[in-house]
Each structure stands twice: as structure tokens, then as C-alpha cells.
Short mmCIF file of C-alpha atoms in Angstrom, two decimals:
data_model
loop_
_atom_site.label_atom_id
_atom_site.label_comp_id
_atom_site.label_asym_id
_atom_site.label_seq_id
_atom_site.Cartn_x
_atom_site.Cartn_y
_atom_site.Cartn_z
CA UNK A 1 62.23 -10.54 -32.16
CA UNK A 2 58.43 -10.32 -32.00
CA UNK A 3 56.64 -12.18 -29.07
CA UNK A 4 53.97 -14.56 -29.87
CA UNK A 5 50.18 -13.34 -29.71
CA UNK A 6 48.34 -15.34 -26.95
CA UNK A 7 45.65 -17.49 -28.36
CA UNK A 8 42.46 -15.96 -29.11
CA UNK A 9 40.38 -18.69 -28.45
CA UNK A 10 39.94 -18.58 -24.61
CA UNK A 11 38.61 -21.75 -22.76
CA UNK A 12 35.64 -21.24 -21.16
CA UNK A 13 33.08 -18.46 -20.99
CA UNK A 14 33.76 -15.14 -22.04
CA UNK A 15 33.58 -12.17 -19.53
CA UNK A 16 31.02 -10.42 -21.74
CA UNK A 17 28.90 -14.51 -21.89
CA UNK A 18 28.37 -14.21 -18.55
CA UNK A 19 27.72 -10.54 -17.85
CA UNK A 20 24.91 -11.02 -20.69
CA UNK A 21 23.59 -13.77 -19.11
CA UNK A 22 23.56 -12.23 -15.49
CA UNK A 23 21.66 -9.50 -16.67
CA UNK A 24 19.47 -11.65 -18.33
CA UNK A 25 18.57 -14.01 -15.44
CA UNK A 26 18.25 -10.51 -13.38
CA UNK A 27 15.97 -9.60 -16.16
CA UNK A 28 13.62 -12.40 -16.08
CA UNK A 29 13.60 -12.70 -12.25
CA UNK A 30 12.41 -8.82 -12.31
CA UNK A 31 9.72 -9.37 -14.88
CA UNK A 32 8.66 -12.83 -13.31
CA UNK A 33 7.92 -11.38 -10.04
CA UNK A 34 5.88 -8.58 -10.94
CA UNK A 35 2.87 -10.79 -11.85
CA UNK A 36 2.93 -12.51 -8.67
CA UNK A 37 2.92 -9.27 -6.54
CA UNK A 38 0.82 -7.58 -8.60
CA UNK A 39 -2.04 -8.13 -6.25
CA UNK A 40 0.45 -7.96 -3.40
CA UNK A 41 0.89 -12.17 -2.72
CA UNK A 42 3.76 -13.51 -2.02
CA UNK A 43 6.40 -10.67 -0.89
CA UNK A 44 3.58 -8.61 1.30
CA UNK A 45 0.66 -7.67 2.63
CA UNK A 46 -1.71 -5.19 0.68
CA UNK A 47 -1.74 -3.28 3.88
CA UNK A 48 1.86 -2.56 3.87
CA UNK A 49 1.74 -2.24 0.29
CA UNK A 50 -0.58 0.40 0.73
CA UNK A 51 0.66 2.17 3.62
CA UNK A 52 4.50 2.23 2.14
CA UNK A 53 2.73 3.82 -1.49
CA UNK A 54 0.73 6.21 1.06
CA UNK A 55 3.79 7.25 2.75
CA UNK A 56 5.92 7.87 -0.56
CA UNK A 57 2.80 9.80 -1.61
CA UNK A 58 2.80 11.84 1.75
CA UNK A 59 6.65 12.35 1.37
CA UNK A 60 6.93 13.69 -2.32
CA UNK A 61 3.54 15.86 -1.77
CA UNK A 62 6.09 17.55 1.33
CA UNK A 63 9.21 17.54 -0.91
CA UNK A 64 6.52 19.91 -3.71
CA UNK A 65 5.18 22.08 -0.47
CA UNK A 66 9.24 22.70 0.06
CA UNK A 67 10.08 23.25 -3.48
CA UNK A 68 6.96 25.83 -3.50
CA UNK A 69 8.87 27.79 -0.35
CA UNK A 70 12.27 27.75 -1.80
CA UNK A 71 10.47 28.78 -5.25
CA UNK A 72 8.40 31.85 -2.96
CA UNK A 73 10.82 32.88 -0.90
CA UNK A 74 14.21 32.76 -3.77
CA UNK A 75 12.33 33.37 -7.29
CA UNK A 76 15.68 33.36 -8.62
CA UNK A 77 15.97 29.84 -8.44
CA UNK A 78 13.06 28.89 -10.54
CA UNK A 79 15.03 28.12 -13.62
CA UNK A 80 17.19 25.32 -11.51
CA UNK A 81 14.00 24.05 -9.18
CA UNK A 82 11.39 24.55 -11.28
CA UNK A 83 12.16 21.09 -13.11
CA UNK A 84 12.99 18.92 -10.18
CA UNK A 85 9.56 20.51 -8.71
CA UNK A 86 7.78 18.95 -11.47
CA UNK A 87 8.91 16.04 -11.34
CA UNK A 88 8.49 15.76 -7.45
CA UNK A 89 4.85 16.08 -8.97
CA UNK A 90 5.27 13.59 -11.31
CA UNK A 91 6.40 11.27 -8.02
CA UNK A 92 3.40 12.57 -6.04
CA UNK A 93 1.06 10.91 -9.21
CA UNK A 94 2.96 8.21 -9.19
CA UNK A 95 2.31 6.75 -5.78
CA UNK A 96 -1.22 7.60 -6.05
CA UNK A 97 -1.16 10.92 -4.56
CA UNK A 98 -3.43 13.54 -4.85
CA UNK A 99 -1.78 16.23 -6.85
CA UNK A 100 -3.15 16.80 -9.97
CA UNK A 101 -0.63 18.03 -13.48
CA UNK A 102 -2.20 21.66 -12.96
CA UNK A 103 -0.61 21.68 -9.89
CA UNK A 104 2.95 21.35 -11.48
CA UNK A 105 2.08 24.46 -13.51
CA UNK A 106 1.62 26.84 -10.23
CA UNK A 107 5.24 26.31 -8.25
CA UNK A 108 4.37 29.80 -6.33
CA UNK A 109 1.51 28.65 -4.73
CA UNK A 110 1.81 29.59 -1.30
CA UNK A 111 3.10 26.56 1.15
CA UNK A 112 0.95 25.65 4.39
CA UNK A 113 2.04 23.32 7.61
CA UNK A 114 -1.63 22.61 7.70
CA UNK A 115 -1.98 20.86 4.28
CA UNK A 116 1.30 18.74 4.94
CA UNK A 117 -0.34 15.29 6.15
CA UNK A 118 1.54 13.73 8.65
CA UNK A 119 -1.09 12.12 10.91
CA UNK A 120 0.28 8.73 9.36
CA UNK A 121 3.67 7.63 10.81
CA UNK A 122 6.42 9.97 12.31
CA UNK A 123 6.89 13.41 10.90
CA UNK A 124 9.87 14.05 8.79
CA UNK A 125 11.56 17.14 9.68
CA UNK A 126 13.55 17.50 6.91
CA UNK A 127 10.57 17.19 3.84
CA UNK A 128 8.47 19.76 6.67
CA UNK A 129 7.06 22.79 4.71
CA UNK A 130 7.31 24.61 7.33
CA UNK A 131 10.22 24.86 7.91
CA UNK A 132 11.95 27.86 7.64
CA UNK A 133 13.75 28.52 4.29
CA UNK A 134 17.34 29.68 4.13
CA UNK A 135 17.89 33.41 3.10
CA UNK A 136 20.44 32.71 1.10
CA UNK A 137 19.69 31.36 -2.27
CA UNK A 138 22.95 28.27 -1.70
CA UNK A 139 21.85 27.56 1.82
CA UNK A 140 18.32 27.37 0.12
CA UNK A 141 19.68 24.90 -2.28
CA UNK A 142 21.47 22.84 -0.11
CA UNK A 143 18.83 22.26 2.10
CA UNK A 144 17.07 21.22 -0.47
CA UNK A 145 19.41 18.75 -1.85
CA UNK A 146 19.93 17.57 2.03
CA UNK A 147 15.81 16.91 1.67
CA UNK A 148 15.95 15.17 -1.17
CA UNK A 149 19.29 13.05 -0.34
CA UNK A 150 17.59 11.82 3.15
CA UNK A 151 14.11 11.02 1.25
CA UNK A 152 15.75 9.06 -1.49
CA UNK A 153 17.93 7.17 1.31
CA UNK A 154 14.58 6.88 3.46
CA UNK A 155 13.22 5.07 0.10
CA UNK A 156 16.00 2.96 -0.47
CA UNK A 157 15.49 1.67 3.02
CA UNK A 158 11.72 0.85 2.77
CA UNK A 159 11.80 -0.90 -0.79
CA UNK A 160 13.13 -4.12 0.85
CA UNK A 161 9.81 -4.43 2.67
CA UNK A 162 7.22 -3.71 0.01
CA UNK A 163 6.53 -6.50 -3.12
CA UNK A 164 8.22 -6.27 -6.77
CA UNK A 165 6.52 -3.14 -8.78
CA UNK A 166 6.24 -1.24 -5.61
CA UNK A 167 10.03 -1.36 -5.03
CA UNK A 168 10.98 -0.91 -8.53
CA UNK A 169 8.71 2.35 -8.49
CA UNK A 170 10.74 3.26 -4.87
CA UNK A 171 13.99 2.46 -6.41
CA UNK A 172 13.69 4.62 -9.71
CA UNK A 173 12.01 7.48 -7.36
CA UNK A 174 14.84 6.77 -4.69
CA UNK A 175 17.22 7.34 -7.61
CA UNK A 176 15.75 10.22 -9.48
CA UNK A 177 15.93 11.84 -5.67
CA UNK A 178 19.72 11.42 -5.15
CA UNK A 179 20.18 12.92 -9.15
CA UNK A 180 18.01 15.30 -7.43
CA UNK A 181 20.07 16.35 -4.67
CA UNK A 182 23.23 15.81 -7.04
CA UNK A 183 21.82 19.09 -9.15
CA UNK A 184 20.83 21.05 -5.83
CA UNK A 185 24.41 20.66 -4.78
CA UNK A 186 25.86 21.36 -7.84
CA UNK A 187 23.33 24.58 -8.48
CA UNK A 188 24.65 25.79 -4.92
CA UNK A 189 28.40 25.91 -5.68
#
């Protein structure tokens, strides 16, 4: 004997109803705030605006210098790092920093501790260029996914202090970091 189909008219909402509309309101929120803080007004100050882009800036132009050391020391490697140098680049540019795109087309440019700025803040050990780089190529990589995974974790932290576009621009960086590290790991097994 066949069992009777429920009804398909639920009452109330549908699951998908409100998951559209959550979005939505999460949507509007994000798009409403953004032209409040564009001059940073009502979630911060310019100056920690400024310093936190500065920072990110100072951080990503460190990740490049190690990228550049694992790239001179483990040529090898270029085909995996080469990409996820560029876009450290890209990040660099993107909080204002002062690489230029030319300087995503020379990865074996030869890394300095003096051109690492860290006069601003504490020093972070783990983005240092000069640091040592592992002999071995999978060390090499998974130091450098370590790097990335502490910077992107570092971001997530400071986007909760900084107004709307700011931590929308930390939170996508934050993210491509831990994708980031996510490759390195996987290139080193």
C-alpha cells in the first residue's frame, strides 16, 4: 500500500526564503557601510586606517622579499611560487604599497634585511627576509605556507579594528593568504 506524499505546500517561509533574504540584508549592510567609511567616519580613525593599510603594505612587501629567497635559493620551485609571488605583489599594490607590476616580473631579485621596513610596529619573524631559507625544497615550502598561514590569521585579527572597505580588502587578502598556504602545503607533500 503506498504511503501518502506529505503536503507540498509548507507553512511558513521556505529554507531557501530566508537564506536569500539573509544574504541579501548582509548584502545591503556591506554596500551601505562602505560610503560612510569611505573617508574613515564612523567605524575609525583615518590614523588607524592608515597605519593598519601601512602595516598590510609592510607585511605583503616581506611575504615578496621571502618568496624572492625561496625563488633564489630553490629555482625549482618557480613554477609553484612564482604565481602566489605575484599575487603577494598584487597585495603589496593593493594596500598602497610601493611595489610597482615590473617588480612582479623579476622574482630573482636578490632579497635584503635592509629594505624590509619594520621601523613601524613589532617585527614579524616569520614574513623576515632574512631569515634563513630551508635547504630542502618541502621545508622551503612549508615555511612558506607557515608565513603565509600566520599573516592571513594576523589579518583576520586586525580587520575588526579598521572601517568597512579596509576590512573587506583584509578579509579577501586574509583569505587569498590561507589558499596561499593551502597550495604551499599541498606543493610540499
Amino acid at each position: 500500500m503506498p504511503y501518502p506524499s506529505p503536503p507540498r505546500s509548507p507553512s511558513g517561509p521556505r529554507r531557501r526564503t530566508l537564506l536569500a533574504s539573509a544574504a541579501g540584508a548582509a548584502l545591503l549592510v556591506g554596500c551601505s557601510s562602505g560610503s560612510e567609511d569611505s573617508d574613515g567616519g564612523t567605524s575609525g580613525s583615518p590614523s588607524v586606517a592608515e597605519r593598519a593599510r601601512a602595516r598590510a603594505a609592510q607585511d605583503s612587501a616581506g611575504l615578496v622579499e621571502r618568496y624572492d629567497a625561496v625563488l633564489a635559493a630553490h629555482p625549482a620551485l618557480a613554477e609553484l611560487v612564482g604565481p602566489l609571488r605575484a599575487e603577494a605583489v598584487r597585495h603589496v599594490e593593493a594596500f598602497g604599497g610601493g611595489l610597482k607590476a615590473s617588480d612582479s616580473a623579476s622574482p630573482s631579485a636578490s632579497p635584503s634585511p635592509s629594505a624590509s621596513p619594520s621601523s613601524s610596529g613589532s617585527p614579524s619573524p616569520s614574513a623576515s627576509p632574512s631569515a634563513a631559507v630551508p635547504l630542502d625544497e618541502k621545508d622551503a615550502l612549508a615555511d612558506l605556507a607557515a608565513t603565509e598561514r600566520a599573516l592571513a590569521d594576523r589579518r583576520a585579527k586586525a580587520l575588526l579594528d579598521v572601517p568597512g572597505e579596509l576590512a573587506r580588502l583584509l578579509a579577501s587578502v586574509a583569505a587569498a593568504g590561507a589558499a596561499h598556504a593551502y597550495l604551499l602545503t599541498e606543493g610540499a607533500k
